[in-house]
PDB file of C-alpha atoms in Angstrom:
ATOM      1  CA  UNK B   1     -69.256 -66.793 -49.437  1.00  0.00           C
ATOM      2  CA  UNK B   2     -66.597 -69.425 -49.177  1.00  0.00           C
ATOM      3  CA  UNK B   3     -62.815 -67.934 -48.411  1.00  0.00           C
ATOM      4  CA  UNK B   4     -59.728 -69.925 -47.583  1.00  0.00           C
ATOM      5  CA  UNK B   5     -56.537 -68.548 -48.017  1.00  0.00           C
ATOM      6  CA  UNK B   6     -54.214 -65.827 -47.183  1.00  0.00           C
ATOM      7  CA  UNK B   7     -50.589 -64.541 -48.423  1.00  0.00           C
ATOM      8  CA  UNK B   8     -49.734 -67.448 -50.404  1.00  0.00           C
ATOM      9  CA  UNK B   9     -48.128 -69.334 -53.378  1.00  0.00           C
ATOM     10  CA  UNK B  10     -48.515 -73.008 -53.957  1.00  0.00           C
ATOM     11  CA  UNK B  11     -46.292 -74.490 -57.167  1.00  0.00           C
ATOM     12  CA  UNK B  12     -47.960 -77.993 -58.618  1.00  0.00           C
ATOM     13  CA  UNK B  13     -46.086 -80.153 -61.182  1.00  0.00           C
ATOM     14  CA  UNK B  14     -46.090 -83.430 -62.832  1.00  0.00           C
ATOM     15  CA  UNK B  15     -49.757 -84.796 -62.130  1.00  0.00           C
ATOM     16  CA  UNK B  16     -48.898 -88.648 -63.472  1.00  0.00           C
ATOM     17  CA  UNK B  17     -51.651 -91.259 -63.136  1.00  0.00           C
ATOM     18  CA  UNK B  18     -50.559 -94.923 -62.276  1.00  0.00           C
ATOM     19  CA  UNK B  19     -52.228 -98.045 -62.996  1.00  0.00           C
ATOM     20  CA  UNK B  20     -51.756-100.437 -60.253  1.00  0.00           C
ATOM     21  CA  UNK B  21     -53.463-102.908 -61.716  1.00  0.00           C
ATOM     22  CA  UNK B  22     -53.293-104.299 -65.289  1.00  0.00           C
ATOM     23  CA  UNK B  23     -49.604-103.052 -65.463  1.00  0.00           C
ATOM     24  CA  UNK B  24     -48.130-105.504 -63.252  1.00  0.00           C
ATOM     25  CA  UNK B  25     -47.781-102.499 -60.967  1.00  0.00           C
ATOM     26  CA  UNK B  26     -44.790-100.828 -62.781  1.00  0.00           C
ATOM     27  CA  UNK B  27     -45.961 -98.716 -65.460  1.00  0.00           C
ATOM     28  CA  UNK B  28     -46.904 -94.903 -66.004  1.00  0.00           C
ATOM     29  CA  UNK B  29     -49.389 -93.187 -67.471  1.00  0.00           C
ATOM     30  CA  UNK B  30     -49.004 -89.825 -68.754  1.00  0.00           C
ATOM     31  CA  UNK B  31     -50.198 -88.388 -71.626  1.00  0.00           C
ATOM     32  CA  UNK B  32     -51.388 -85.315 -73.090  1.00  0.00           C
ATOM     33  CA  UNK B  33     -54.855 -86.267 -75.468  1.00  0.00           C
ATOM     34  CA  UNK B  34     -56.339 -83.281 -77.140  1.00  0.00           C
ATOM     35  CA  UNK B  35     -60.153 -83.868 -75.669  1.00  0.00           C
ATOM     36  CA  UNK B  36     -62.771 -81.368 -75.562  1.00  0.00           C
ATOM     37  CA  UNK B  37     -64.163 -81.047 -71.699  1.00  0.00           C
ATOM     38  CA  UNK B  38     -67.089 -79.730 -73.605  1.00  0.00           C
ATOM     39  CA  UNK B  39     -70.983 -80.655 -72.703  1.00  0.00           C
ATOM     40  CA  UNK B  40     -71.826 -83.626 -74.594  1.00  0.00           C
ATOM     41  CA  UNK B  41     -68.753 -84.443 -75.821  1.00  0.00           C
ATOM     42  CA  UNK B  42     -66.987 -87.576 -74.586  1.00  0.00           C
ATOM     43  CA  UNK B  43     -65.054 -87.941 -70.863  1.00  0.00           C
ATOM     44  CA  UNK B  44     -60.977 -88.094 -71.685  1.00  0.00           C
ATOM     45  CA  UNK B  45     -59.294 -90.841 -70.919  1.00  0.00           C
ATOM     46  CA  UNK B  46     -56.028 -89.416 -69.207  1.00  0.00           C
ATOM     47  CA  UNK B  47     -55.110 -86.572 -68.118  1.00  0.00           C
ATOM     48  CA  UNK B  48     -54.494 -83.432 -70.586  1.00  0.00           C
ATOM     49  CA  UNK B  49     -51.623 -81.308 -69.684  1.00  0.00           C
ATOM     50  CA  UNK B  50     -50.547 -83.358 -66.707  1.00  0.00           C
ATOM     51  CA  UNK B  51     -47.130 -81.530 -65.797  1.00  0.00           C
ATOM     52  CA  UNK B  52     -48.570 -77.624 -66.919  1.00  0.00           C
ATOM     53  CA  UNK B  53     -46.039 -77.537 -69.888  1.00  0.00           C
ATOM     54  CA  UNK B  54     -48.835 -76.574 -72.177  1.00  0.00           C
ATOM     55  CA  UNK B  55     -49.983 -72.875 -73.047  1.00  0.00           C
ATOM     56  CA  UNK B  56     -51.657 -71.570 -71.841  1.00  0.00           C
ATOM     57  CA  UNK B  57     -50.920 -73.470 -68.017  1.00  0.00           C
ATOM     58  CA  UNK B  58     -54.080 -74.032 -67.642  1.00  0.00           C
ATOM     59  CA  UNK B  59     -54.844 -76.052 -70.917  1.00  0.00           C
ATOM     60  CA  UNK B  60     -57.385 -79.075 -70.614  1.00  0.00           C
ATOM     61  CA  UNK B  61     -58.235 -77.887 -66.669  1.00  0.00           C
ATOM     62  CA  UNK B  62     -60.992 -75.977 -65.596  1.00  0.00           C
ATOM     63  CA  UNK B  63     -60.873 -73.154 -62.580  1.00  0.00           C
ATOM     64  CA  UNK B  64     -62.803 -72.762 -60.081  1.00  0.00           C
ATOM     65  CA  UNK B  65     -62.292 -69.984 -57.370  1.00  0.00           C
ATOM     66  CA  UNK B  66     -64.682 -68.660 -54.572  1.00  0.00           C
ATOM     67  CA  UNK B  67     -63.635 -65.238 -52.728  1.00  0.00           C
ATOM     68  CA  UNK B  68     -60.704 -63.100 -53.711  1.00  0.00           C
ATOM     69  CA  UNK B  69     -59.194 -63.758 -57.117  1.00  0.00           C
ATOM     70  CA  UNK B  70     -56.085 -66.327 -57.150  1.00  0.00           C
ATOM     71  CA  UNK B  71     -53.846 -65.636 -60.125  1.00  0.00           C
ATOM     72  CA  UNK B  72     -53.218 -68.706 -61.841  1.00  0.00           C
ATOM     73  CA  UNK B  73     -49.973 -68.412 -63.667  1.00  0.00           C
ATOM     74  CA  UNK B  74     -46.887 -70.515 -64.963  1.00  0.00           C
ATOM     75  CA  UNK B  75     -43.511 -70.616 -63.470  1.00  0.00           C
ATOM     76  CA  UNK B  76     -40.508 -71.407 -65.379  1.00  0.00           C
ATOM     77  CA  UNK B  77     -38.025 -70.535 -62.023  1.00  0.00           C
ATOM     78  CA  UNK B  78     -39.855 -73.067 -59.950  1.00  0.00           C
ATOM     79  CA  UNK B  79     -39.842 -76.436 -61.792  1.00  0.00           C
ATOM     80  CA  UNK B  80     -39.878 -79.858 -60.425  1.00  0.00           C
ATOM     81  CA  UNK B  81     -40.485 -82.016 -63.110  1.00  0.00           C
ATOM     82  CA  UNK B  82     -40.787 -80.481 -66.971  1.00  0.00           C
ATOM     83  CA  UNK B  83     -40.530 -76.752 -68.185  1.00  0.00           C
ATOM     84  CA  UNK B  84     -42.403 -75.044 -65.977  1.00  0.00           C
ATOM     85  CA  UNK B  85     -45.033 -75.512 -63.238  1.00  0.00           C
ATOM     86  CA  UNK B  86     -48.493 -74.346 -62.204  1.00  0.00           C
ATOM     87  CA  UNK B  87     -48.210 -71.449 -59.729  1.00  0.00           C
ATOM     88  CA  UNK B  88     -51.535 -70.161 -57.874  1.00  0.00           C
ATOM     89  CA  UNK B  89     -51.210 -67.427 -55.164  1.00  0.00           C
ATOM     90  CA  UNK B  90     -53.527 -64.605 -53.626  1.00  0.00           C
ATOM     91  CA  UNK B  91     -52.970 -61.891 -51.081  1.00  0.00           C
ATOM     92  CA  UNK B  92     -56.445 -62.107 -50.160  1.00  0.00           C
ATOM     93  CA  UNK B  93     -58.616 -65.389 -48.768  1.00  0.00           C
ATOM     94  CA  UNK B  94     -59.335 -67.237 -51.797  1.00  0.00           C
ATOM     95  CA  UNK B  95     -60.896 -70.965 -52.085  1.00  0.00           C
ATOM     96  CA  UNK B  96     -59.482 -72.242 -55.601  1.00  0.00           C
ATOM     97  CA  UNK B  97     -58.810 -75.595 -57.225  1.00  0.00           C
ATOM     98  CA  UNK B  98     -58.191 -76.890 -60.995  1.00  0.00           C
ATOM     99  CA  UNK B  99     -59.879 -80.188 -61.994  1.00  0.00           C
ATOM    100  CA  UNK B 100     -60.246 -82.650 -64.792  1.00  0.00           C
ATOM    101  CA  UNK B 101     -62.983 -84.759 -65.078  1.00  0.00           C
ATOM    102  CA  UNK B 102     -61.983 -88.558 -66.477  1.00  0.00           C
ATOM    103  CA  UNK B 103     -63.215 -91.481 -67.412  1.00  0.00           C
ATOM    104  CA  UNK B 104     -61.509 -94.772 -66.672  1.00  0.00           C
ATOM    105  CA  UNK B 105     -61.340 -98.208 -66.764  1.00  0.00           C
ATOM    106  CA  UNK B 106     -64.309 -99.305 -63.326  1.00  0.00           C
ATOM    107  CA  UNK B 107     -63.096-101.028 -61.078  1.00  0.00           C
ATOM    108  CA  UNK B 108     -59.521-100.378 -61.531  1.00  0.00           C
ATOM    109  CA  UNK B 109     -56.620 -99.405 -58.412  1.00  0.00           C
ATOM    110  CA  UNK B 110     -55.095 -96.270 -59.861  1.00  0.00           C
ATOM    111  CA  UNK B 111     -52.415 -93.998 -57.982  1.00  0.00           C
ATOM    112  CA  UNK B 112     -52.661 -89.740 -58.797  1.00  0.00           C
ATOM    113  CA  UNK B 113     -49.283 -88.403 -58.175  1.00  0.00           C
ATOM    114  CA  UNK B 114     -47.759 -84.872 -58.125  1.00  0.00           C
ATOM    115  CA  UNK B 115     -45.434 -83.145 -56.834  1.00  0.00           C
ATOM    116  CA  UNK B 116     -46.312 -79.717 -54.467  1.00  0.00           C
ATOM    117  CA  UNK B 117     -44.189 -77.116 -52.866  1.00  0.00           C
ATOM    118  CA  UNK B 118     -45.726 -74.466 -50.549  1.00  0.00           C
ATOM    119  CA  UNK B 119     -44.651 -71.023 -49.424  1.00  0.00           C
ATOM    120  CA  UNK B 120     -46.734 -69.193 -46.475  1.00  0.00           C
ATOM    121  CA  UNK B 121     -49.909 -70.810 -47.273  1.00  0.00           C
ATOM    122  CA  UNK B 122     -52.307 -70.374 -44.581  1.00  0.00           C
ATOM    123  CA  UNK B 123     -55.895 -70.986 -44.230  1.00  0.00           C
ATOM    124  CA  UNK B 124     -58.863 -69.371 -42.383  1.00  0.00           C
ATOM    125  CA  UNK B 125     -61.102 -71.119 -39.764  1.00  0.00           C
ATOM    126  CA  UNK B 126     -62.575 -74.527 -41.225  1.00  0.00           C
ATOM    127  CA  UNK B 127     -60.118 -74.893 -44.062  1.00  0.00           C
ATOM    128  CA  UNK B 128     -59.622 -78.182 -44.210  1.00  0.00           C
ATOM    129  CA  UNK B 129     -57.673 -78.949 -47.882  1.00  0.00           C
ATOM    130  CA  UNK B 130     -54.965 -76.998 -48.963  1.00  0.00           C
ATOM    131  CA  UNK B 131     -51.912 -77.951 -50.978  1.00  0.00           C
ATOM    132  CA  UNK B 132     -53.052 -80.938 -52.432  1.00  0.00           C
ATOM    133  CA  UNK B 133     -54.852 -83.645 -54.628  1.00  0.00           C
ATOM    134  CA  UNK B 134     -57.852 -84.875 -54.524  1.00  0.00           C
ATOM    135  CA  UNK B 135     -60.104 -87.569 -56.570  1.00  0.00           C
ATOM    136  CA  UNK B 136     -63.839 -85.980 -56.612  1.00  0.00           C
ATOM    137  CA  UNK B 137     -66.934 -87.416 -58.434  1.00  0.00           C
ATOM    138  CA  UNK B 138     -68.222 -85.311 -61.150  1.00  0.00           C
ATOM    139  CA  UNK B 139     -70.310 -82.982 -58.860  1.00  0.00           C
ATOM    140  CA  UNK B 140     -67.235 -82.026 -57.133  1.00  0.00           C
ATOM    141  CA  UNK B 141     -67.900 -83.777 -54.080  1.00  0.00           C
ATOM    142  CA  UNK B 142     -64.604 -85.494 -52.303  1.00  0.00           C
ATOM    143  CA  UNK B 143     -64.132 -89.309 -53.107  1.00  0.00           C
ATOM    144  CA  UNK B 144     -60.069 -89.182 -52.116  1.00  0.00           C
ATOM    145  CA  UNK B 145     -57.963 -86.274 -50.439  1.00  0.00           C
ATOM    146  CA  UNK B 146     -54.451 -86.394 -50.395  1.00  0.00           C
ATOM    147  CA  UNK B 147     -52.570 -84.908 -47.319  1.00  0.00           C
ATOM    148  CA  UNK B 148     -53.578 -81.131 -46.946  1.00  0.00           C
ATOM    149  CA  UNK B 149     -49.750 -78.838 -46.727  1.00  0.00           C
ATOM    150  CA  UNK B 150     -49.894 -75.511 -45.034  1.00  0.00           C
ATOM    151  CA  UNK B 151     -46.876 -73.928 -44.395  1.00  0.00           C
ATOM    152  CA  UNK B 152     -43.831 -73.718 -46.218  1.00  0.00           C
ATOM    153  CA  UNK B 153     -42.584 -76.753 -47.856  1.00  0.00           C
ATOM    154  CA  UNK B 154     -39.856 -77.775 -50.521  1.00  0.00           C
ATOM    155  CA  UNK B 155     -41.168 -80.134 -53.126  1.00  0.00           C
ATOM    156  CA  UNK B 156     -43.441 -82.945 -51.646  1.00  0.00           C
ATOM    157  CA  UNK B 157     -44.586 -85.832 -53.820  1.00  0.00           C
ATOM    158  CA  UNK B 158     -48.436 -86.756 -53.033  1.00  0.00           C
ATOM    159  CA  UNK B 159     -49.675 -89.903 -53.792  1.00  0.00           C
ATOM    160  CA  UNK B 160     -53.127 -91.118 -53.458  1.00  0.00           C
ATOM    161  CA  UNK B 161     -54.566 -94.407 -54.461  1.00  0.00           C
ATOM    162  CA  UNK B 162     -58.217 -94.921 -55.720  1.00  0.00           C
ATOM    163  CA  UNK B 163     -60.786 -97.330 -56.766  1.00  0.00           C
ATOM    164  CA  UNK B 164     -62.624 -95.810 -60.088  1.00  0.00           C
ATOM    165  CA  UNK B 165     -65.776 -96.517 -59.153  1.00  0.00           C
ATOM    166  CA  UNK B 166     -68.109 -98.467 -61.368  1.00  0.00           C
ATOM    167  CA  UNK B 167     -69.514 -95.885 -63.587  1.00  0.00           C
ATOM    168  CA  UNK B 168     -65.107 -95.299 -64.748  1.00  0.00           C
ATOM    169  CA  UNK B 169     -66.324 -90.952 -63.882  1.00  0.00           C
ATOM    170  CA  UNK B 170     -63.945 -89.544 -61.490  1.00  0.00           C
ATOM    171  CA  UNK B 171     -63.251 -85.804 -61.188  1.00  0.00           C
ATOM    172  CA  UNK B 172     -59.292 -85.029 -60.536  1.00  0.00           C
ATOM    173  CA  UNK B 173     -58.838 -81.940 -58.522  1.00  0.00           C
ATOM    174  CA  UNK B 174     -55.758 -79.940 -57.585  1.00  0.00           C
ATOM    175  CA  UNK B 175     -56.258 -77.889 -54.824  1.00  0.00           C
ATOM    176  CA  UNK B 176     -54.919 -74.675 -53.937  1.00  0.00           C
ATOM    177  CA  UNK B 177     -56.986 -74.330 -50.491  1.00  0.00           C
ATOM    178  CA  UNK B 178     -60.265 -74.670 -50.234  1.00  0.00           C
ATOM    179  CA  UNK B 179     -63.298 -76.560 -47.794  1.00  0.00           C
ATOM    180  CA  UNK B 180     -62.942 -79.600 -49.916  1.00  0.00           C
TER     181      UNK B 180
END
């Protein structure tokens, strides 16, 4: 069994995507498309519920936690950037992580940024991702990590440039902790 984490809160907010290219560099992406992650139904485009605001917090992402539960919750006394943000914390080793899968445009330089605070979080031997992004393909394997943040830390923006690869499916993960 896969465990990560111990005595812990991690607060994520404000997940924007960037184009690089096509924009002239300068513009932002966010948006908040209704789109069913449902087999057989079409890939989204951008991200839904890219800053948590949404109810429930976890609206248009889907969990995934190995080990000890995480609770998964929205917090309205921690913001960075909106209403609220996502909060995920366990007392006991926990490997958990959100994710959206996404299609877009192949080929293109895009930027995933969010902001991420810490408190206490701690990993067990061989934890190698924690407090972070990451850009996956659609089985969930790692195409781009952003910088892993154990420890305490005040709000942190991560930034992490990709090339969508030529099939436009990418897989946009925020992590909690995890083997990643």
């Amino acid at each position: 069994m896969r465990t990560a984490v111990k005595d812990l809160e991690a607060f994520l907010a404000a997940f924007l995507l960037t184009l690089l290219a096509g924009l002239n560099g300068t513009g932002w992406q966010r948006a908040h498309p209704a789109f069913a992650e449902e087999r057989g139904s079409p890939l989204p485009t951008a991200l839904q519920n890219p800053s948590f605001d949404s109810g429930p917090v976890t609206l248009g992402w889907t969990t995934h936690v190995y080990g000890a539960k995480a609770e998964i919750a929205a917090d309205a006394t921690v913001v960075h950037d909106g209403k609220q943000s996502l909060r995920i914390s366990s007392s006991e080793p926990s490997d958990a992580a959100l994710g959206q899968n996404l299609v877009l445009p192949p080929g293109k330089v895009i930027r995933l940024k969010g902001g991420i605070k810490t408190h206490d979080l701690k990993g067990e031997e061989g934890v190698r991702v924690a407090g972070t992004l990451q850009i996956q393909s659609l089985d969930g394997s790692p195409r781009v990590s952003g910088r892993s943040h154990f420890g305490t830390n005040g709000w942190l923006e991560e930034s992490i440039p990709f090339r969508v690869p030529d099939d436009g499916k990418v897989r946009v993960a925020v992590f909690f902790v995890g083997f990643g």
